Short mmCIF file of C-alpha atoms and ligand atoms in Angstrom, two decimals:
data_model
loop_
_atom_site.label_atom_id
_atom_site.label_comp_id
_atom_site.label_asym_id
_atom_site.label_seq_id
_atom_site.Cartn_x
_atom_site.Cartn_y
_atom_site.Cartn_z
CA UNK A 1 3.96 17.95 21.81
CA UNK A 2 6.22 19.60 24.34
CA UNK A 3 6.10 21.74 27.48
CA UNK A 4 3.42 23.96 25.96
CA UNK A 5 0.89 21.12 25.95
CA UNK A 6 2.02 20.07 29.44
CA UNK A 7 1.38 23.62 30.66
CA UNK A 8 -2.05 23.69 28.99
CA UNK A 9 -2.93 20.42 30.75
CA UNK A 10 -1.64 21.68 34.09
CA UNK A 11 -4.00 24.65 33.92
CA UNK A 12 -7.02 22.45 33.23
CA UNK A 13 -6.19 20.11 36.10
CA UNK A 14 -5.73 23.09 38.43
CA UNK A 15 -9.06 24.58 37.30
CA UNK A 16 -10.97 21.49 38.43
CA UNK A 17 -13.19 21.49 35.31
CA UNK A 18 -11.98 18.49 33.35
CA UNK A 19 -14.68 17.59 30.85
CA UNK A 20 -17.09 19.27 28.43
CA UNK A 21 -16.34 22.72 29.87
CA UNK A 22 -14.77 26.04 28.83
CA UNK A 23 -11.76 24.49 27.05
CA UNK A 24 -14.04 22.40 24.83
CA UNK A 25 -16.13 25.47 23.99
CA UNK A 26 -13.00 27.49 23.16
CA UNK A 27 -11.54 24.70 21.03
CA UNK A 28 -14.80 24.49 19.09
CA UNK A 29 -14.78 28.25 18.42
CA UNK A 30 -11.14 28.27 17.34
CA UNK A 31 -11.48 25.17 15.17
CA UNK A 32 -14.61 26.55 13.46
CA UNK A 33 -12.77 29.76 12.72
CA UNK A 34 -9.73 27.89 11.37
CA UNK A 35 -11.68 25.79 8.86
CA UNK A 36 -14.20 28.55 8.12
CA UNK A 37 -17.24 26.63 9.42
CA UNK A 38 -20.31 28.25 11.02
CA UNK A 39 -20.55 25.47 13.66
CA UNK A 40 -18.12 22.98 15.21
CA UNK A 41 -19.00 20.34 17.81
CA UNK A 42 -16.26 18.40 19.62
CA UNK A 43 -16.68 14.69 20.31
CA UNK A 44 -14.64 11.75 21.55
CA UNK A 45 -13.39 10.49 18.17
CA UNK A 46 -13.93 10.76 14.43
CA UNK A 47 -15.77 7.44 14.52
CA UNK A 48 -18.24 9.00 16.97
CA UNK A 49 -18.47 12.06 14.70
CA UNK A 50 -19.21 9.92 11.64
CA UNK A 51 -21.85 7.97 13.56
CA UNK A 52 -23.66 11.18 14.61
CA UNK A 53 -23.34 12.70 11.13
CA UNK A 54 -24.99 9.64 9.58
CA UNK A 55 -27.78 9.67 12.18
CA UNK A 56 -28.31 13.39 11.59
CA UNK A 57 -28.87 12.95 7.85
CA UNK A 58 -31.39 10.23 8.72
CA UNK A 59 -29.57 6.93 8.13
CA UNK A 60 -31.62 4.10 9.59
CA UNK A 61 -31.73 0.32 9.26
CA UNK A 62 -31.10 -0.92 5.73
CA UNK A 63 -30.32 2.48 4.17
CA UNK A 64 -27.48 2.44 1.67
CA UNK A 65 -24.56 4.84 2.01
CA UNK A 66 -22.07 5.08 -0.84
CA UNK A 67 -18.45 5.23 0.27
CA UNK A 68 -15.04 3.70 -0.41
CA UNK A 69 -13.71 0.41 0.91
CA UNK A 70 -10.22 1.86 0.49
CA UNK A 71 -10.12 3.67 3.84
CA UNK A 72 -9.47 3.06 7.50
CA UNK A 73 -12.14 0.60 8.64
CA UNK A 74 -13.90 3.22 10.82
CA UNK A 75 -15.38 4.79 7.67
CA UNK A 76 -17.36 1.65 6.80
CA UNK A 77 -17.97 0.74 10.45
CA UNK A 78 -19.67 4.07 11.15
CA UNK A 79 -22.28 3.25 8.51
CA UNK A 80 -22.87 -0.11 10.17
CA UNK A 81 -23.16 1.56 13.60
CA UNK A 82 -26.00 3.68 12.18
CA UNK A 83 -27.66 0.52 10.84
CA UNK A 84 -26.80 1.34 7.24
CA UNK A 85 -25.29 -0.73 4.44
CA UNK A 86 -21.97 0.51 3.03
CA UNK A 87 -21.92 0.46 -0.78
CA UNK A 88 -18.29 0.48 -1.85
CA UNK A 89 -17.16 2.17 -5.04
CA UNK A 90 -13.64 2.08 -6.43
CA UNK A 91 -10.99 4.78 -6.22
CA UNK A 92 -9.20 6.89 -8.78
CA UNK A 93 -5.71 5.30 -9.00
CA UNK A 94 -4.05 8.74 -9.18
CA UNK A 95 -5.52 10.34 -6.05
CA UNK A 96 -6.55 7.19 -4.10
CA UNK A 97 -9.91 8.87 -3.54
CA UNK A 98 -13.47 7.98 -4.55
CA UNK A 99 -13.81 7.94 -8.34
CA UNK A 100 -16.78 10.27 -9.01
CA UNK A 101 -17.40 8.64 -12.41
CA UNK A 102 -18.58 5.50 -10.56
CA UNK A 103 -20.99 7.28 -8.26
CA UNK A 104 -24.06 7.45 -10.45
CA UNK A 105 -23.89 3.73 -11.26
CA UNK A 106 -23.95 2.84 -7.54
CA UNK A 107 -27.09 4.81 -6.69
CA UNK A 108 -30.28 2.81 -6.08
CA UNK A 109 -33.69 3.69 -4.63
CA UNK A 110 -32.26 2.75 -1.20
CA UNK A 111 -29.32 5.19 -1.38
CA UNK A 112 -29.63 7.83 1.37
CA UNK A 113 -26.19 9.49 1.57
CA UNK A 114 -22.66 9.71 0.24
CA UNK A 115 -19.75 9.41 2.67
CA UNK A 116 -16.61 10.57 0.86
CA UNK A 117 -13.10 10.46 2.31
CA UNK A 118 -10.17 12.88 1.98
CA UNK A 119 -7.76 9.99 2.15
CA UNK A 120 -4.49 10.56 4.05
CA UNK A 121 -5.08 14.30 3.67
CA UNK A 122 -5.54 14.46 -0.12
CA UNK A 123 -8.85 16.20 -0.87
CA UNK A 124 -11.34 14.12 -2.86
CA UNK A 125 -13.09 15.57 -5.89
CA UNK A 126 -15.86 17.36 -4.01
CA UNK A 127 -17.00 19.41 -7.00
CA UNK A 128 -17.82 16.28 -9.02
CA UNK A 129 -19.24 14.40 -6.01
CA UNK A 130 -21.49 17.33 -5.04
CA UNK A 131 -22.82 17.64 -8.60
CA UNK A 132 -24.03 14.03 -8.55
CA UNK A 133 -25.29 14.31 -4.97
CA UNK A 134 -27.34 17.45 -5.69
CA UNK A 135 -28.82 15.86 -8.80
CA UNK A 136 -30.11 12.96 -6.67
CA UNK A 137 -30.92 14.97 -3.56
CA UNK A 138 -28.38 13.06 -1.45
CA UNK A 139 -26.59 14.55 1.58
CA UNK A 140 -22.78 14.43 1.53
CA UNK A 141 -20.73 13.68 4.63
CA UNK A 142 -16.99 14.23 4.42
CA UNK A 143 -14.69 11.87 6.31
CA UNK A 144 -12.04 14.51 6.92
CA UNK A 145 -10.32 12.44 9.64
CA UNK A 146 -6.94 13.05 8.00
CA UNK A 147 -7.58 16.39 6.33
CA UNK A 148 -7.13 19.20 8.85
CA UNK A 149 -5.36 22.00 6.96
CA UNK A 150 -5.98 20.49 3.49
CA UNK A 151 -7.52 22.86 0.95
CA UNK A 152 -9.53 22.90 -2.26
CA UNK A 153 -9.94 25.67 -4.78
CA UNK A 154 -13.45 26.86 -5.56
CA UNK A 155 -13.71 29.45 -8.28
CA UNK A 156 -10.54 31.43 -7.55
CA UNK A 157 -10.40 30.93 -3.76
CA UNK A 158 -8.60 28.34 -1.66
CA UNK A 159 -10.85 27.00 1.10
CA UNK A 160 -10.03 24.65 3.94
CA UNK A 161 -11.61 21.24 4.19
CA UNK A 162 -14.27 21.41 6.91
CA UNK A 163 -16.06 24.56 5.72
CA UNK A 164 -17.83 22.13 5.07
CA UNK A 165 -18.36 21.75 1.33
CA UNK A 166 -20.74 18.85 1.84
CA UNK A 167 -23.33 18.91 4.63
CA UNK A 168 -21.12 17.73 7.51
CA UNK A 169 -17.38 17.15 7.87
CA UNK A 170 -15.83 14.85 10.50
CA UNK A 171 -12.27 15.20 11.83
CA UNK A 172 -10.04 12.95 13.93
CA UNK A 173 -7.47 13.98 16.54
CA UNK A 174 -5.92 10.54 16.97
CA UNK A 175 -2.09 10.72 17.20
CA UNK A 176 -1.82 9.32 13.68
CA UNK A 177 -3.29 12.59 12.37
CA UNK A 178 -1.65 16.02 12.09
CA UNK A 179 -3.37 17.59 15.09
CA UNK A 180 -3.81 15.36 18.13
CA UNK A 181 -5.63 15.43 21.43
CA UNK A 182 -4.72 11.81 22.24
CA UNK A 183 -8.15 10.82 20.98
CA UNK A 184 -10.89 13.15 19.84
CA UNK A 185 -13.02 14.33 16.95
CA UNK A 186 -14.94 17.29 15.58
CA UNK A 187 -18.07 17.76 13.49
CA UNK A 188 -18.36 20.90 11.38
CA UNK A 189 -21.51 22.03 9.60
CA UNK A 190 -23.39 25.09 8.36
CA UNK A 191 -26.64 23.73 9.82
CA UNK A 192 -27.72 25.06 13.22
CA UNK A 193 -30.17 22.14 13.50
CA UNK A 194 -27.52 19.48 12.93
CA UNK A 195 -25.19 21.19 15.40
CA UNK A 196 -27.90 21.28 18.10
CA UNK A 197 -28.65 17.60 17.46
CA UNK A 198 -24.96 16.64 17.81
CA UNK A 199 -24.77 18.48 21.15
CA UNK A 200 -27.77 16.61 22.47
CA UNK A 201 -26.58 13.20 21.29
CA UNK A 202 -22.99 13.54 22.49
CA UNK A 203 -24.12 14.01 26.09
CA UNK A 204 -26.79 11.36 26.73
CA UNK A 205 -29.59 13.49 25.21
CA UNK A 206 -29.35 15.90 28.14
CA UNK A 207 -31.54 19.00 27.63
CA UNK A 208 -29.45 21.43 29.69
CA UNK A 209 -25.69 21.01 29.54
CA UNK A 210 -23.75 21.15 32.86
CA UNK A 211 -22.09 24.41 31.78
CA UNK A 212 -25.52 26.12 31.73
CA UNK A 213 -26.64 24.55 35.03
CA UNK A 214 -23.34 25.54 36.61
CA UNK A 215 -23.94 29.23 35.85
CA UNK A 216 -27.67 29.24 36.67
CA UNK A 217 -28.85 31.37 39.62
CA UNK A 218 -31.93 29.19 40.07
CA UNK A 219 -32.28 25.47 40.53
CA UNK A 220 -32.77 23.79 37.16
CA UNK A 221 -33.55 20.18 36.40
CA UNK A 222 -32.39 18.65 33.15
CA UNK A 223 -34.39 16.17 31.11
CA UNK A 224 -33.27 13.51 28.64
CA UNK A 225 -34.78 14.21 25.25
CA UNK A 226 -33.61 11.16 23.32
CA UNK A 227 -31.49 8.04 23.75
CA UNK A 228 -28.11 9.69 23.42
CA UNK A 229 -24.49 8.59 23.71
CA UNK A 230 -21.43 9.42 25.72
CA UNK A 231 -19.34 10.97 22.96
CA UNK A 232 -17.94 13.84 25.05
CA UNK A 233 -14.54 15.42 24.60
CA UNK A 234 -12.71 16.23 27.84
CA UNK A 235 -11.30 19.66 28.68
CA UNK A 236 -7.91 18.00 29.03
CA UNK A 237 -8.11 16.93 25.38
CA UNK A 238 -9.46 20.30 24.23
CA UNK A 239 -6.67 22.24 25.96
CA UNK A 240 -4.11 20.13 24.11
CA UNK A 241 -6.07 20.59 20.87
CA UNK A 242 -6.05 24.38 21.23
CA UNK A 243 -2.28 24.37 21.65
CA UNK A 244 -1.87 22.00 18.71
CA UNK A 245 -4.01 24.26 16.54
CA UNK A 246 -1.56 27.14 17.08
CA UNK A 247 1.25 24.90 15.81
CA UNK A 248 -0.62 23.73 12.74
CA UNK A 249 0.47 26.42 10.22
CA UNK A 250 4.14 25.72 10.93
CA UNK A 251 3.59 21.95 10.73
CA UNK A 252 1.76 22.29 7.41
CA UNK A 253 4.45 24.44 5.88
CA UNK A 254 7.17 22.03 6.95
CA UNK A 255 5.26 19.01 5.57
CA UNK A 256 4.58 20.76 2.27
CA UNK A 257 8.29 21.49 1.89
CA UNK A 258 9.20 17.90 2.72
CA UNK A 259 6.61 16.54 0.25
CA UNK A 260 7.95 18.79 -2.52
CA UNK A 261 11.46 17.62 -1.70
CA UNK A 262 10.40 13.95 -1.83
CA UNK A 263 8.92 14.57 -5.28
CA UNK A 264 12.26 16.01 -6.44
CA UNK A 265 14.32 13.16 -4.98
CA UNK A 266 12.00 10.51 -6.39
CA UNK A 267 12.62 11.75 -9.95
CA UNK A 268 15.71 9.59 -9.57
CA UNK A 269 13.47 6.50 -9.26
CA UNK A 270 11.28 6.60 -12.37
CA UNK A 271 9.57 3.27 -11.56
CA UNK A 272 8.17 4.64 -8.32
CA UNK A 273 5.06 6.80 -8.72
CA UNK A 274 4.94 9.71 -6.26
CA UNK A 275 1.56 11.15 -5.20
CA UNK A 276 0.26 14.06 -7.21
CA UNK A 277 -2.08 16.84 -6.11
CA UNK A 278 -4.81 17.72 -8.62
CA UNK A 279 -4.41 21.40 -9.56
CA UNK A 280 -7.49 22.25 -7.42
CA UNK A 281 -6.19 20.51 -4.28
CA UNK A 282 -3.59 21.06 -1.57
CA UNK A 283 -2.83 18.10 0.66
CA UNK A 284 -1.71 18.49 4.27
CA UNK A 285 0.62 15.54 3.51
CA UNK A 286 -0.46 13.57 6.52
CA UNK A 287 1.06 10.58 4.73
CA UNK A 288 3.24 10.26 1.66
CA UNK A 289 1.97 7.40 -0.46
CA UNK A 290 4.12 6.06 -3.31
CA UNK A 291 3.21 3.34 -5.78
CA UNK A 292 5.85 0.65 -6.29
CA UNK A 293 6.43 -0.95 -9.70
CA UNK A 294 3.79 -3.67 -10.43
CA UNK A 295 6.41 -6.45 -10.26
CA UNK A 296 7.74 -5.33 -6.85
CA UNK A 297 6.95 -7.40 -3.75
CA UNK A 298 5.53 -4.89 -1.28
CA UNK A 299 6.24 -6.93 1.86
CA UNK A 300 9.80 -7.75 0.80
CA UNK A 301 10.57 -4.10 0.05
CA UNK A 302 9.06 -2.94 3.33
CA UNK A 303 11.16 -5.52 5.19
CA UNK A 304 14.33 -4.55 3.31
CA UNK A 305 13.65 -0.91 4.19
CA UNK A 306 13.04 -1.82 7.84
CA UNK A 307 16.34 -3.71 7.87
CA UNK A 308 17.95 -0.39 6.93
CA UNK A 309 16.11 1.41 9.72
CA UNK A 310 13.31 2.87 7.58
CA UNK A 311 9.81 2.24 8.93
CA UNK A 312 7.08 2.31 6.26
CA UNK A 313 3.40 1.36 6.20
CA UNK A 314 1.50 -0.47 3.50
CA UNK A 315 -1.01 1.32 1.32
CA UNK A 316 -4.40 2.20 2.81
CA UNK A 317 -6.45 -0.87 3.76
CA UNK A 318 -9.63 -2.10 2.07
CA UNK A 319 -12.49 -2.79 4.50
CA UNK A 320 -14.11 -5.41 2.25
CA UNK A 321 -11.03 -7.64 2.54
CA UNK A 322 -11.12 -7.77 6.35
CA UNK A 323 -12.67 -10.65 8.33
CA UNK A 324 -15.24 -8.23 9.78
CA UNK A 325 -16.71 -7.77 6.29
CA UNK A 326 -16.27 -11.33 5.01
CA UNK A 327 -19.77 -12.34 6.04
CA UNK A 328 -21.49 -9.48 4.23
CA UNK A 329 -23.26 -6.39 5.49
CA UNK A 330 -22.06 -4.41 2.49
CA UNK A 331 -22.52 -4.20 -1.25
CA UNK A 332 -20.13 -3.49 -4.12
CA UNK A 333 -21.20 -0.45 -6.15
CA UNK A 334 -18.47 -1.13 -8.72
CA UNK A 335 -15.49 -3.41 -9.10
CA UNK A 336 -12.85 -2.67 -6.46
CA UNK A 337 -9.72 -3.54 -8.45
CA UNK A 338 -8.05 -0.16 -8.08
CA UNK A 339 -8.70 -0.18 -4.33
CA UNK A 340 -7.08 -3.60 -3.96
CA UNK A 341 -4.22 -2.70 -6.28
CA UNK A 342 -3.48 0.48 -4.28
CA UNK A 343 -3.42 -1.49 -1.03
CA UNK A 344 -1.02 -4.05 -2.50
CA UNK A 345 1.27 -1.79 -4.54
CA UNK A 346 1.63 1.30 -2.39
CA UNK A 347 3.74 2.08 0.65
CA UNK A 348 3.72 5.13 2.91
CA UNK A 349 7.18 6.66 3.29
CA UNK A 350 8.20 8.27 6.58
CA UNK A 351 7.14 11.92 6.76
CA UNK A 352 7.12 13.90 9.99
CA UNK A 353 7.69 17.58 10.38
CA UNK A 354 10.87 17.16 12.42
CA UNK A 355 12.37 15.13 9.54
CA UNK A 356 15.73 16.42 8.27
CA UNK A 357 16.94 16.63 4.68
CA UNK A 358 19.57 13.98 5.48
CA UNK A 359 16.93 11.59 6.76
CA UNK A 360 14.90 12.13 3.62
CA UNK A 361 17.94 11.48 1.41
CA UNK A 362 18.57 8.30 3.39
CA UNK A 363 15.00 7.05 2.85
CA UNK A 364 15.16 7.59 -0.91
CA UNK A 365 18.64 6.03 -1.19
CA UNK A 366 17.44 3.00 0.80
CA UNK A 367 14.38 2.63 -1.44
CA UNK A 368 16.61 2.81 -4.51
CA UNK A 369 18.83 0.02 -3.14
CA UNK A 370 15.79 -2.15 -2.35
CA UNK A 371 14.32 -1.79 -5.83
CA UNK A 372 17.57 -2.86 -7.49
CA UNK A 373 17.90 -6.02 -5.37
C1 LIG B 1 -8.34 7.77 11.60
C2 LIG B 1 -9.48 7.67 10.70
C3 LIG B 1 -10.79 7.50 11.19
C4 LIG B 1 -11.08 7.22 12.64
O1 LIG B 1 -10.74 8.25 13.50
P1 LIG B 1 -10.82 8.00 15.09
O2 LIG B 1 -10.66 9.37 15.65
O3 LIG B 1 -9.70 7.08 15.44
O4 LIG B 1 -12.16 7.43 15.39
C5 LIG B 1 -11.83 7.51 10.29
N1 LIG B 1 -11.60 7.66 8.95
C6 LIG B 1 -10.37 7.80 8.46
C7 LIG B 1 -10.19 7.99 6.97
C8 LIG B 1 -9.26 7.79 9.30
O5 LIG B 1 -8.03 7.90 8.79
#
């Protein structure tokens, strides 16, 4: 962010309309157009978006939702918020995404939905997931928290994640992601009914939004149609989001170049496995996940890198290994060995669009030194 976001914020403050107003409406229109979705509804976070998506497809107490444990904990938590039971299936060790071959075996008579994740920006195998889902009449929600700008190929066309290809896609605008509003989220869908439901829920179930009352020539009283939530996005956030959206193409191009360059440099380290895009997928490279050799000590290597000034992160977490999930509330739909292995063997290398070629060379040289210690 720079002066352009500051200027966008200044205008909103000066306008006096600071939440759920014209900036939010404009951000929704522009985001919908960018991902190619008929409807987009802005909310306070991706966790809020996932919660509403699960409620919209009808998840209630005890319903099973198939997902991955190998994800940020909000994925599993959102199912719990809706009263559902997460059923974890393992990942494909190449893409770190849900392994569609395990899906069918996890389905029971209590299964009500599939929540798939485009982990760290790498699209999951939607074609295979949707085939199984359609066969069993299950709705598909996409956790696209990390996937703004990622694409998949359908027939001969490249389409952005969020179209959506499932029934609903949920995005995050936390600073960890490519496009940030500080905090924030978005739901995209092709269903007018879902979209109307999200709008009601995000604002306490209020029948007439303030924007409509504000413009009314006659006195109108709102009513409260259901027990809703406060999941609003502010106009301050939306103004920043609109500015960030205009920067996105440049950020994506830069990250794709850096990722391609990492792949070249890492050819020099044959024991380290770089990430690979399936031929039908284009990542936004939100994170660059490499797999260390099986005999390498992840923590020691991360520390040795840090000692050389290189900050890394461990592989994506597994929810089922956290204290919050130790006492149950979930079910294993398959073994989770690949999920655990990915968490323990992978590290995320630094990747940011301002990164220089020299910095990238330095990271790879430092990793090489660490591995030969
Ligand atoms: C960041 C993230 C979330 C949560 O997003 P918030 O906007 O922080 O609620 C959910 N799922 C995944 C995969 C994420 O990476």
